[in-house]
Amino acid sequence: MLDALTIAVSATALLLASWCGFAAFRDQPTKDWHFIGMALVAVLALVQLVIGVVKLTGGEKPVDGTTIFVAYLIGAACTVPAAGFMSLTERTRWGSAIVAAGGVILAVLEVRLHDIWGGISA
Amino acid sequence: MPETAKDATAPAAAGRGIGRGPGRLLLSLYGVFTVAALSRAIVQISMQFDQAPLAYLLSLLAGVVYAVITVALWRGGESARKVALVSCALELAGVLTVGTLTLVDSGAFPDQTVWSDYGMGYLFLPVVVPVTGLLWLRRPARPQQAPGS
């Protein structure tokens, strides 16, 4: 379940990154549709946070420790909302570039999360 | 933004402009770096400081430098630009020094830092971003005026 979510979050984050990267390339700020996309990715990351915590309370232990796992879960959940907020304050192509960077960062966080959890399928 | 009246006389793009446009992207990246480096350092120092004190203190230093740059970019103005410029140079020196040391003498660093192997664990961003920052911050806000201090 966690693995499926990790893949889903990574894939949508990279899609968001390329979509907003394209907008930046075309000299466009983020638009409503971009924010809907960000909301989708953010909700997925939030669901991941909830499921991750539920798994922890169920007694499962991440290989690299609970603290780091939870920190990465929270970081992953905050990344896209933070990028979206920053892009609201910068209504140029650079606002789109910020969201693109946020998407890539989230994908990297997901890889790390996978390692921290232990890389075994659940 | 409650900056001084001195800035209001400057051209709109100058000084405070360091946090706008491409600077906003830099600001966002440094914000992420600050959170990442500081939280990592705090966790490591509080839980396993004895394992690699030097590495963890370096991570903490990196986090502080990132925080300074983030705040400077956010505030804007000519003095903030100088602070950010110096901090970026410090950051670049740090990542180059630590990166080289970790390759030459890996025994000195039993655990990873943000700056290990030139920031390879972070997509080399720790070495790319300060260079970008230095280029971005290089131009003075008001070239016709000599620096005050």
XYZ file of N, CA and C in Angstrom:
813
model
N 0.833 -1.203 0.000
C 0.000 0.000 0.000
C 0.863 1.247 0.000
N 1.847 1.257 0.923
C 2.752 2.398 0.992
C 3.578 2.498 -0.285
N 3.990 1.345 -0.789
C 4.782 1.328 -2.020
C 3.988 1.894 -3.187
N 2.736 1.468 -3.307
C 1.882 1.959 -4.392
C 1.733 3.467 -4.299
N 1.537 3.965 -3.082
C 1.391 5.406 -2.889
C 2.682 6.132 -3.225
N 3.801 5.544 -2.816
C 5.086 6.176 -3.099
C 5.279 6.335 -4.596
N 4.928 5.278 -5.335
C 5.047 5.346 -6.793
C 4.076 6.391 -7.350
N 2.853 6.383 -6.827
C 1.844 7.336 -7.317
C 2.283 8.769 -7.057
N 2.781 9.033 -5.858
C 3.208 10.394 -5.534
C 4.391 10.800 -6.405
N 5.376 9.904 -6.563
C 6.538 10.229 -7.385
C 6.119 10.540 -8.819
N 5.263 9.668 -9.377
C 4.870 9.832 -10.777
C 4.103 11.141 -10.980
N 3.130 11.413 -10.098
C 2.360 12.644 -10.264
C 3.238 13.872 -10.002
N 4.182 13.741 -9.069
C 5.076 14.867 -8.781
C 5.935 15.187 -10.005
N 6.419 14.137 -10.667
C 7.246 14.368 -11.857
C 6.404 14.923 -12.999
N 5.151 14.445 -13.113
C 4.253 14.996 -14.128
C 4.028 16.482 -13.873
N 3.748 16.801 -12.608
C 3.545 18.200 -12.229
C 4.783 19.024 -12.557
N 5.962 18.443 -12.273
C 7.213 19.153 -12.524
C 7.387 19.450 -14.010
N 7.101 18.455 -14.850
C 7.303 18.699 -16.279
C 6.233 19.655 -16.827
N 5.031 19.532 -16.298
C 3.948 20.417 -16.736
C 4.294 21.880 -16.407
N 4.684 22.122 -15.170
C 5.015 23.486 -14.760
C 6.349 23.930 -15.351
N 7.258 22.972 -15.564
C 8.497 23.305 -16.247
C 8.225 23.791 -17.655
N 7.257 23.148 -18.300
C 6.846 23.554 -19.647
C 6.254 24.961 -19.628
N 5.425 25.222 -18.608
C 4.838 26.565 -18.462
C 5.941 27.606 -18.287
N 6.950 27.278 -17.483
C 8.066 28.202 -17.274
C 8.813 28.421 -18.582
N 8.986 27.337 -19.315
C 9.666 27.412 -20.612
C 8.911 28.335 -21.568
N 7.571 28.277 -21.500
C 6.755 29.128 -22.380
C 6.490 30.506 -21.780
N 7.227 30.837 -20.712
C 7.126 32.160 -20.101
C 5.730 32.421 -19.523
N 5.135 31.387 -18.912
C 3.806 31.548 -18.330
C 3.830 31.331 -16.825
N 3.033 32.110 -16.092
C 2.899 31.856 -14.653
C 2.010 30.635 -14.413
N 1.948 30.178 -13.157
C 1.057 29.070 -12.845
C -0.394 29.545 -12.949
N -1.246 28.690 -13.513
C -2.664 29.036 -13.685
C -3.520 28.118 -12.817
N -4.832 28.340 -12.867
C -5.756 27.554 -12.039
C -5.555 26.053 -12.230
N -5.379 25.637 -13.478
C -5.229 24.202 -13.743
C -3.992 23.648 -13.061
N -2.949 24.456 -13.031
C -1.739 24.008 -12.336
C -2.017 23.800 -10.850
N -2.814 24.719 -10.294
C -3.094 24.611 -8.863
C -3.963 23.392 -8.562
N -4.853 23.058 -9.501
C -5.632 21.822 -9.327
C -4.696 20.617 -9.342
N -3.717 20.644 -10.245
C -2.723 19.571 -10.283
C -1.937 19.492 -8.989
N -1.525 20.671 -8.484
C -0.783 20.701 -7.218
C -1.631 20.127 -6.087
N -2.925 20.482 -6.081
C -3.816 19.987 -5.034
C -3.864 18.460 -5.072
N -3.940 17.908 -6.282
C -3.993 16.452 -6.431
C -2.750 15.793 -5.830
N -1.585 16.313 -6.206
C -0.330 15.747 -5.691
C -0.255 15.930 -4.180
N -0.673 17.105 -3.710
C -0.609 17.385 -2.275
C -1.507 16.427 -1.496
N -2.708 16.146 -2.042
C -3.626 15.229 -1.361
C -3.018 13.831 -1.300
N -2.404 13.394 -2.402
C -1.758 12.077 -2.404
C -0.673 11.996 -1.332
N 0.141 13.071 -1.242
C 1.216 13.076 -0.240
C 0.637 13.065 1.173
N -0.501 13.755 1.323
C -1.154 13.793 2.636
C -1.691 12.416 3.015
N -2.301 11.737 2.036
C -2.791 10.375 2.273
C -1.623 9.471 2.660
N -0.505 9.667 2.001
C 0.689 8.886 2.315
C 1.127 9.118 3.761
N 1.073 10.384 4.174
C 1.430 10.712 5.557
C 0.530 9.971 6.533
N -0.783 10.011 6.259
C -1.736 9.359 7.160
C -1.491 7.854 7.196
N -1.352 7.246 6.017
C -1.163 5.798 5.973
C 0.160 5.395 6.608
N 1.195 6.224 6.386
C 2.483 5.953 7.012
C 2.370 5.941 8.529
N 1.670 6.930 9.082
C 1.508 7.004 10.535
C 0.665 5.838 11.039
N -0.390 5.493 10.271
C -1.219 4.346 10.665
C -0.384 3.080 10.727
N 0.494 2.903 9.749
C 1.351 1.718 9.731
C 2.282 1.697 10.929
N 2.783 2.887 11.300
C 3.662 2.972 12.470
C 2.911 2.579 13.734
N 1.690 3.090 13.886
C 0.910 2.763 15.077
C 0.522 1.293 15.068
N 0.501 0.686 13.871
C 0.205 -0.735 13.773
C 1.388 -1.604 14.180
N 2.522 -0.968 14.520
C 3.629 -1.738 15.041
C 4.758 -1.960 14.047
N 4.585 -1.526 12.776
C 5.663 -1.728 11.814
C 6.770 -0.707 12.048
N 8.010 -1.135 11.757
C 9.157 -0.253 12.028
C 9.945 0.023 10.758
N 10.167 1.300 10.441
C 11.025 1.621 9.303
C 12.468 1.238 9.607
N 13.181 0.831 8.584
C 14.552 0.369 8.778
C 15.434 1.468 9.374
N 15.273 2.699 8.858
C 16.154 3.784 9.290
C 15.617 4.578 10.475
N 14.594 4.093 11.121
C 14.115 4.789 12.308
C 12.830 5.558 12.084
N 12.039 5.621 13.153
C 10.715 6.233 13.067
C 10.798 7.742 12.879
N 11.713 8.392 13.626
C 11.789 9.851 13.572
C 12.042 10.343 12.151
N 13.039 9.735 11.505
C 13.412 10.179 10.163
C 12.279 9.894 9.183
N 11.643 8.734 9.372
C 10.523 8.382 8.497
C 9.407 9.420 8.589
N 9.028 9.760 9.812
C 7.949 10.739 9.997
C 8.373 12.110 9.464
N 9.652 12.480 9.701
C 10.135 13.772 9.211
C 10.026 13.850 7.689
N 10.400 12.778 7.023
C 10.307 12.769 5.559
C 8.856 12.770 5.092
N 7.989 12.057 5.816
C 6.567 12.058 5.450
C 6.001 13.477 5.531
N 6.352 14.176 6.633
C 5.850 15.545 6.800
C 6.445 16.462 5.731
N 7.750 16.294 5.500
C 8.408 17.099 4.465
C 7.757 16.890 3.105
N 7.468 15.632 2.779
C 6.849 15.328 1.495
C 5.465 15.964 1.391
N 4.717 15.946 2.514
C 3.365 16.502 2.490
C 3.394 18.022 2.349
N 4.461 18.657 2.822
C 4.532 20.124 2.811
C 5.140 20.693 1.520
N 5.870 19.871 0.778
C 6.653 20.402 -0.339
C 5.804 21.122 -1.383
N 4.788 20.417 -1.904
C 4.005 21.010 -2.987
C 3.164 22.206 -2.514
N 2.509 22.122 -1.344
C 1.816 23.331 -0.861
C 2.763 24.522 -0.715
N 3.970 24.286 -0.215
C 4.932 25.385 -0.064
C 5.304 25.963 -1.430
N 5.553 25.070 -2.395
C 5.901 25.538 -3.735
C 4.732 26.322 -4.336
N 3.514 25.841 -4.113
C 2.339 26.540 -4.628
C 2.207 27.930 -4.034
N 2.460 28.025 -2.738
C 2.396 29.327 -2.070
C 3.440 30.273 -2.653
N 4.662 29.766 -2.844
C 5.716 30.618 -3.395
C 5.379 31.053 -4.814
N 4.740 30.185 -5.582
C 4.410 30.551 -6.954
C 3.281 31.582 -6.984
N 2.486 31.625 -5.900
C 1.453 32.669 -5.813
C 2.083 34.042 -5.589
N 3.250 34.049 -4.925
C 3.907 35.323 -4.666
C 4.790 35.753 -5.829
N 4.940 34.897 -6.816
C 5.793 35.236 -7.963
C 5.019 34.879 -9.232
N 4.248 35.875 -9.726
C 3.353 35.585 -10.845
C 4.060 35.728 -12.185
N 5.208 35.099 -12.337
C 5.911 35.099 -13.612
C 6.277 33.665 -13.942
N 7.061 33.490 -14.994
C 7.521 32.152 -15.349
C 8.286 31.502 -14.199
N 8.914 32.344 -13.351
C 9.726 31.803 -12.257
C 8.856 31.153 -11.197
N 7.599 31.624 -11.091
C 6.664 30.941 -10.201
C 6.416 29.515 -10.673
N 6.316 29.341 -11.986
C 6.151 27.997 -12.541
C 7.397 27.160 -12.307
N 8.557 27.807 -12.441
C 9.817 27.090 -12.216
C 9.914 26.597 -10.774
N 9.381 27.388 -9.838
C 9.402 26.991 -8.423
C 8.598 25.711 -8.226
N 7.411 25.646 -8.836
C 6.584 24.445 -8.694
C 7.264 23.252 -9.374
N 7.901 23.504 -10.515
C 8.627 22.426 -11.189
C 9.720 21.881 -10.271
N 10.462 22.780 -9.632
C 11.510 22.354 -8.694
C 10.894 21.587 -7.532
N 9.761 22.075 -7.037
C 9.078 21.403 -5.938
C 8.697 19.976 -6.306
N 8.226 19.775 -7.531
C 7.855 18.438 -7.984
C 9.052 17.496 -7.997
N 10.181 18.001 -8.496
C 11.391 17.174 -8.541
C 11.842 16.838 -7.120
N 11.817 17.845 -6.236
C 12.228 17.619 -4.849
C 11.340 16.567 -4.201
N 10.027 16.649 -4.461
C 9.114 15.665 -3.878
C 9.446 14.260 -4.375
N 9.743 14.135 -5.675
C 10.097 12.824 -6.219
C 11.343 12.270 -5.539
N 12.324 13.153 -5.284
C 13.544 12.713 -4.584
C 13.201 12.270 -3.161
N 12.339 13.045 -2.507
C 11.927 12.685 -1.152
C 11.269 11.308 -1.133
N 10.511 11.008 -2.183
C 9.824 9.716 -2.245
C 10.823 8.567 -2.363
N 11.881 8.788 -3.142
C 12.924 7.762 -3.246
C 13.550 7.521 -1.877
N 13.843 8.625 -1.180
C 14.412 8.525 0.158
C 13.450 7.795 1.107
N 12.173 8.159 1.023
C 11.163 7.525 1.872
C 11.166 6.017 1.674
N 11.263 5.622 0.426
C 11.278 4.206 0.092
C 12.464 3.510 0.765
N 13.636 4.165 0.699
C 14.830 3.598 1.340
C 14.667 3.539 2.855
N 14.124 4.619 3.415
C 13.992 4.700 4.868
C 13.040 3.612 5.377
N 11.963 3.396 4.619
C 10.993 2.378 5.024
C 11.603 0.994 4.952
N 12.529 0.799 4.016
C 13.233 -0.472 3.983
C 13.260 -1.140 2.618
N 12.528 -0.580 1.665
C 12.583 -1.120 0.315
C 11.859 -2.433 0.127
N 11.220 -2.947 1.197
C 10.471 -4.194 1.045
C 9.019 -3.853 0.713
N 8.381 -4.652 -0.094
C 6.995 -4.364 -0.464
C 6.075 -4.763 0.678
N 5.101 -3.922 0.926
C 4.185 -4.178 2.037
C 2.806 -4.530 1.507
N 5.869 45.619 2.261
C 7.156 45.350 2.880
C 7.699 46.605 3.569
N 8.006 46.525 4.803
C 8.380 47.718 5.558
C 9.869 48.025 5.475
N 10.428 48.021 4.286
C 11.837 48.392 4.183
C 11.971 49.900 4.271
N 13.208 50.366 4.280
C 13.450 51.786 4.521
C 13.067 52.638 3.321
N 12.967 53.931 3.574
C 12.626 54.869 2.505
C 13.761 54.974 1.500
N 14.976 54.696 1.971
C 16.162 54.726 1.110
C 15.963 53.819 -0.102
N 15.318 52.669 0.161
C 15.098 51.731 -0.922
C 14.042 52.211 -1.904
N 13.120 52.989 -1.383
C 12.027 53.444 -2.234
C 12.541 54.337 -3.360
N 13.664 55.024 -3.105
C 14.208 55.894 -4.129
C 14.968 55.121 -5.199
N 15.338 53.877 -4.858
C 16.084 53.080 -5.817
C 15.148 52.603 -6.921
N 15.733 52.263 -8.068
C 14.896 51.701 -9.130
C 14.166 50.456 -8.625
N 12.992 50.240 -9.157
C 12.138 49.165 -8.638
C 12.846 47.814 -8.671
N 13.640 47.594 -9.712
C 14.249 46.277 -9.871
C 15.472 46.097 -8.980
N 15.980 47.193 -8.429
C 17.246 47.104 -7.712
C 17.036 46.672 -6.274
N 18.105 46.173 -5.683
C 18.122 45.885 -4.257
C 17.114 44.845 -3.866
N 15.901 45.248 -3.619
C 14.884 44.320 -3.179
C 14.627 43.269 -4.246
N 14.988 43.600 -5.495
C 14.755 42.674 -6.600
C 15.496 41.362 -6.475
N 16.418 41.245 -5.497
C 17.157 39.983 -5.385
C 16.237 38.830 -5.028
N 15.070 39.129 -4.452
C 14.137 38.058 -4.105
C 13.022 37.885 -5.123
N 13.132 38.574 -6.260
C 12.084 38.472 -7.270
C 12.585 37.679 -8.476
N 11.658 37.267 -9.314
C 12.013 36.566 -10.547
C 12.835 35.326 -10.247
N 13.980 35.174 -10.923
C 14.829 34.015 -10.659
C 15.233 33.943 -9.182
N 15.338 35.118 -8.555
C 15.683 35.150 -7.139
C 14.646 34.447 -6.281
N 13.390 34.468 -6.735
C 12.331 33.789 -6.000
C 12.546 32.286 -6.022
N 13.004 31.797 -7.158
C 13.307 30.363 -7.262
C 14.458 30.006 -6.322
N 15.493 30.846 -6.320
C 16.618 30.632 -5.404
C 16.141 30.654 -3.958
N 15.310 31.645 -3.665
C 14.756 31.776 -2.311
C 14.031 30.497 -1.909
N 13.238 29.950 -2.816
C 12.500 28.722 -2.512
C 13.453 27.561 -2.266
N 14.467 27.446 -3.125
C 15.419 26.341 -2.958
C 16.158 26.463 -1.632
N 16.579 27.698 -1.310
C 17.293 27.880 -0.048
C 16.370 27.615 1.139
N 15.098 27.935 1.000
C 14.149 27.619 2.060
C 14.098 26.118 2.307
N 14.021 25.354 1.220
C 13.992 23.889 1.342
C 15.286 23.393 1.969
N 16.414 23.930 1.517
C 17.716 23.526 2.049
C 17.820 23.812 3.541
N 17.316 24.985 3.922
C 17.379 25.359 5.332
C 16.650 24.331 6.179
N 15.420 24.035 5.778
C 14.625 23.069 6.533
C 15.321 21.710 6.543
N 15.801 21.288 5.366
C 16.411 19.960 5.262
C 17.668 19.863 6.119
N 18.573 20.830 5.979
C 19.856 20.749 6.684
C 19.668 20.919 8.185
N 18.838 21.889 8.585
C 18.655 22.131 10.013
C 17.967 20.964 10.691
N 16.914 20.433 10.076
C 16.205 19.333 10.741
C 17.100 18.105 10.814
N 17.844 17.872 9.754
C 18.765 16.739 9.762
C 19.816 16.891 10.866
N 20.403 18.109 10.946
C 21.439 18.349 11.952
C 20.865 18.203 13.355
N 19.669 18.738 13.560
C 19.084 18.682 14.904
C 18.810 17.233 15.300
N 18.268 16.451 14.380
C 18.012 15.035 14.686
C 19.313 14.324 15.010
N 20.335 14.543 14.177
C 21.586 13.813 14.375
C 22.303 14.246 15.638
N 22.306 15.556 15.900
C 23.007 16.040 17.090
C 22.300 15.570 18.354
N 20.977 15.523 18.319
C 20.261 15.140 19.532
C 20.257 13.632 19.745
N 20.410 12.850 18.680
C 20.266 11.409 18.843
C 21.577 10.636 18.795
N 22.534 11.110 18.036
C 23.744 10.292 17.840
C 24.978 11.154 17.659
N 25.082 12.215 18.509
C 26.141 13.191 18.323
C 27.523 12.565 18.367
N 27.713 11.534 19.206
C 29.040 10.953 19.403
C 29.577 10.245 18.162
N 28.685 9.837 17.281
C 29.134 9.063 16.123
C 30.010 9.870 15.179
N 29.625 11.093 14.916
C 30.374 11.911 13.961
C 30.139 13.382 14.256
N 30.696 13.866 15.360
C 30.411 15.239 15.778
C 30.724 16.276 14.701
N 31.873 16.098 14.041
C 32.281 17.073 13.034
C 31.264 17.146 11.896
N 30.854 15.973 11.423
C 29.901 15.939 10.318
C 28.586 16.615 10.698
N 28.128 16.359 11.910
C 26.836 16.910 12.314
C 26.915 18.405 12.547
N 28.060 18.853 13.111
C 28.222 20.294 13.308
C 28.307 21.012 11.962
N 28.946 20.350 10.993
C 29.018 20.941 9.656
C 27.633 21.054 9.033
N 26.818 20.025 9.230
C 25.451 20.081 8.714
C 24.695 21.240 9.347
N 24.939 21.429 10.654
C 24.291 22.537 11.359
C 24.754 23.870 10.789
N 26.080 23.993 10.576
C 26.627 25.221 9.992
C 26.008 25.474 8.615
N 25.936 24.412 7.803
C 25.330 24.555 6.478
C 23.900 25.061 6.606
N 23.158 24.503 7.556
C 21.775 24.925 7.746
C 21.684 26.393 8.117
N 22.600 26.843 8.985
C 22.583 28.245 9.401
C 22.897 29.160 8.217
N 23.896 28.774 7.421
C 24.247 29.582 6.244
C 23.053 29.660 5.294
N 22.395 28.526 5.078
C 21.221 28.512 4.207
C 20.128 29.432 4.761
N 19.961 29.395 6.073
C 18.928 30.229 6.692
C 19.226 31.705 6.468
N 20.502 32.074 6.629
C 20.889 33.476 6.431
C 20.571 33.913 5.003
N 20.919 33.069 4.034
C 20.683 33.420 2.636
C 19.181 33.539 2.369
N 18.413 32.581 2.924
C 16.965 32.625 2.714
C 16.386 33.935 3.227
N 16.763 34.306 4.445
C 16.228 35.535 5.032
C 16.682 36.754 4.232
N 17.957 36.753 3.813
C 18.483 37.892 3.058
C 17.726 38.063 1.741
N 17.475 36.942 1.050
C 16.752 37.020 -0.222
C 15.321 37.498 0.018
N 14.754 37.059 1.141
C 13.374 37.430 1.446
C 13.271 38.921 1.740
N 14.216 39.438 2.528
C 14.155 40.840 2.926
C 14.517 41.774 1.785
N 15.542 41.459 1.044
C 15.957 42.316 -0.041
C 16.713 43.533 0.440
N 17.086 44.386 -0.515
C 17.871 45.565 -0.173
C 19.345 45.327 -0.416
N 20.097 46.414 -0.446
C 21.501 46.323 -0.823
C 22.336 45.587 0.222
N 22.101 45.866 1.511
C 22.909 45.203 2.533
C 22.579 43.715 2.574
N 21.317 43.380 2.381
C 20.931 41.962 2.348
C 21.603 41.272 1.174
N 21.735 41.994 0.067
C 22.404 41.406 -1.103
C 23.847 41.065 -0.757
N 24.505 41.988 -0.027
C 25.906 41.734 0.339
C 26.011 40.548 1.291
N 25.104 40.511 2.270
C 25.102 39.387 3.216
C 24.910 38.080 2.456
N 23.965 38.081 1.526
C 23.684 36.860 0.761
C 24.882 36.480 -0.094
N 25.528 37.491 -0.661
C 26.688 37.237 -1.516
C 27.809 36.581 -0.722
N 28.112 37.146 0.444
C 29.159 36.579 1.310
C 28.780 35.164 1.734
N 27.505 34.970 2.096
C 27.056 33.651 2.544
C 27.155 32.624 1.425
N 26.820 33.039 0.203
C 26.923 32.118 -0.929
C 28.378 31.724 -1.157
N 29.292 32.697 -1.026
C 30.717 32.402 -1.188
C 31.171 31.428 -0.106
N 30.718 31.680 1.124
C 31.040 30.798 2.251
C 30.512 29.394 1.975
N 29.286 29.335 1.475
C 28.652 28.053 1.187
C 29.443 27.295 0.122
N 29.829 28.011 -0.918
C 30.574 27.376 -2.006
C 31.920 26.871 -1.488
N 32.595 27.715 -0.685
C 33.871 27.297 -0.093
C 33.660 26.052 0.767
N 32.587 26.049 1.547
C 32.291 24.914 2.414
C 32.065 23.643 1.631
N 31.257 23.725 0.598
C 30.918 22.508 -0.145
C 32.132 22.002 -0.908
N 32.974 22.913 -1.393
C 34.176 22.481 -2.109
C 35.182 21.853 -1.144
N 35.354 22.477 0.031
C 36.291 21.942 1.017
C 35.835 20.582 1.516
N 34.598 20.527 2.005
C 34.084 19.276 2.557
C 33.996 18.206 1.469
N 33.571 18.612 0.286
C 33.479 17.658 -0.817
C 34.826 17.031 -1.121
N 35.872 17.868 -1.165
C 37.214 17.356 -1.437
C 37.698 16.468 -0.301
N 37.474 16.941 0.943
C 37.923 16.174 2.110
C 37.274 14.797 2.149
N 35.977 14.734 1.858
C 35.295 13.445 1.937
C 35.824 12.493 0.877
N 36.291 13.027 -0.226
C 36.844 12.148 -1.265
C 38.262 11.716 -0.915
N 39.052 12.664 -0.380
C 40.455 12.376 -0.086
C 40.593 11.537 1.180
N 39.897 11.949 2.236
C 40.056 11.316 3.546
C 38.689 11.002 4.121
N 38.109 9.906 3.663
C 36.741 9.607 4.060
C 36.666 9.222 5.535
N 37.812 8.903 6.160
C 37.811 8.521 7.560
C 37.437 9.669 8.481
N 37.677 10.899 8.020
C 37.371 12.054 8.858
C 35.861 12.245 9.012
N 35.102 11.667 8.102
C 33.660 11.853 8.149
C 32.955 10.497 8.170
N 32.774 9.939 9.359
C 32.123 8.630 9.456
C 30.678 8.671 8.964
N 30.056 9.826 9.015
C 28.677 9.925 8.548
C 28.572 11.038 7.509
N 27.539 10.954 6.701
C 27.348 11.914 5.627
C 27.004 13.310 6.163
N 27.432 14.331 5.447
C 26.936 15.675 5.686
C 26.240 16.136 4.413
N 25.609 17.298 4.534
C 24.950 17.856 3.351
C 25.976 18.102 2.254
N 27.201 18.404 2.677
C 28.228 18.818 1.719
C 29.147 17.683 1.289
N 28.897 16.451 1.759
C 29.762 15.334 1.403
C 29.713 15.066 -0.092
N 30.870 14.702 -0.653
C 30.967 14.374 -2.080
C 30.328 15.460 -2.944
N 30.588 16.704 -2.595
C 30.038 17.849 -3.341
C 28.515 17.838 -3.400
N 27.884 17.300 -2.366
C 26.425 17.299 -2.333
C 25.790 16.302 -3.287
N 26.489 15.205 -3.541
C 25.984 14.217 -4.494
C 24.636 13.660 -4.063
N 24.492 13.460 -2.730
C 23.238 12.925 -2.217
C 22.065 13.875 -2.413
N 22.374 15.091 -2.783
C 21.323 16.091 -2.997
C 21.369 16.604 -4.435
N 21.619 15.669 -5.355
C 21.620 15.987 -6.790
C 22.646 17.057 -7.149
N 23.714 17.191 -6.358
C 24.733 18.209 -6.573
C 24.207 19.629 -6.431
N 22.986 19.758 -5.934
C 22.433 21.103 -5.764
C 23.274 21.960 -4.810
N 23.847 21.378 -3.732
C 24.664 22.206 -2.834
C 25.835 22.888 -3.526
N 26.274 22.388 -4.669
C 27.368 23.064 -5.361
C 26.838 23.907 -6.527
N 25.704 23.530 -7.086
C 25.145 24.275 -8.223
C 24.478 25.565 -7.752
N 23.732 25.461 -6.662
C 22.931 26.609 -6.224
C 23.787 27.807 -5.787
N 24.876 27.597 -4.990
C 25.670 28.777 -4.626
C 26.295 29.464 -5.830
N 26.696 28.704 -6.847
C 27.250 29.326 -8.054
C 26.179 30.183 -8.720
N 24.980 29.602 -8.841
C 23.862 30.373 -9.397
C 23.604 31.614 -8.558
N 23.651 31.431 -7.228
C 23.406 32.551 -6.327
C 24.433 33.656 -6.517
N 25.711 33.263 -6.623
C 26.774 34.255 -6.804
C 26.564 35.026 -8.099
N 26.202 34.309 -9.168
C 25.971 34.983 -10.451
C 24.791 35.944 -10.343
N 23.739 35.479 -9.675
C 22.515 36.267 -9.571
C 22.727 37.507 -8.711
N 23.534 37.366 -7.646
C 23.707 38.456 -6.685
C 24.852 39.387 -7.057
N 25.581 39.056 -8.111
C 26.790 39.785 -8.446
C 26.500 41.248 -8.762
N 25.461 41.470 -9.552
C 25.212 42.853 -9.980
C 24.772 43.687 -8.782
N 25.389 44.847 -8.599
C 24.983 45.720 -7.505
C 23.640 46.352 -7.797
N 22.952 46.705 -6.738
C 21.629 47.281 -6.917
C 21.718 48.651 -7.566
N 22.681 49.448 -7.093
C 22.834 50.787 -7.649
C 24.286 51.004 -8.035
N 24.632 50.691 -9.233
C 26.031 50.718 -9.635
C 26.625 52.119 -9.590
N 25.794 53.142 -9.677
C 26.355 54.496 -9.711
C 26.833 54.939 -8.345
N 26.433 54.201 -7.281
C 26.781 54.606 -5.923
C 27.834 53.673 -5.353
N 28.870 54.249 -4.768
C 29.896 53.415 -4.136
C 29.334 52.817 -2.856
N 29.803 51.637 -2.499
C 29.337 51.029 -1.244
C 29.624 51.921 -0.051
N 28.701 52.033 0.849
C 28.802 52.969 1.960
C 29.897 52.624 2.953
N 30.117 51.343 3.197
C 31.059 50.981 4.252
C 32.327 50.385 3.752
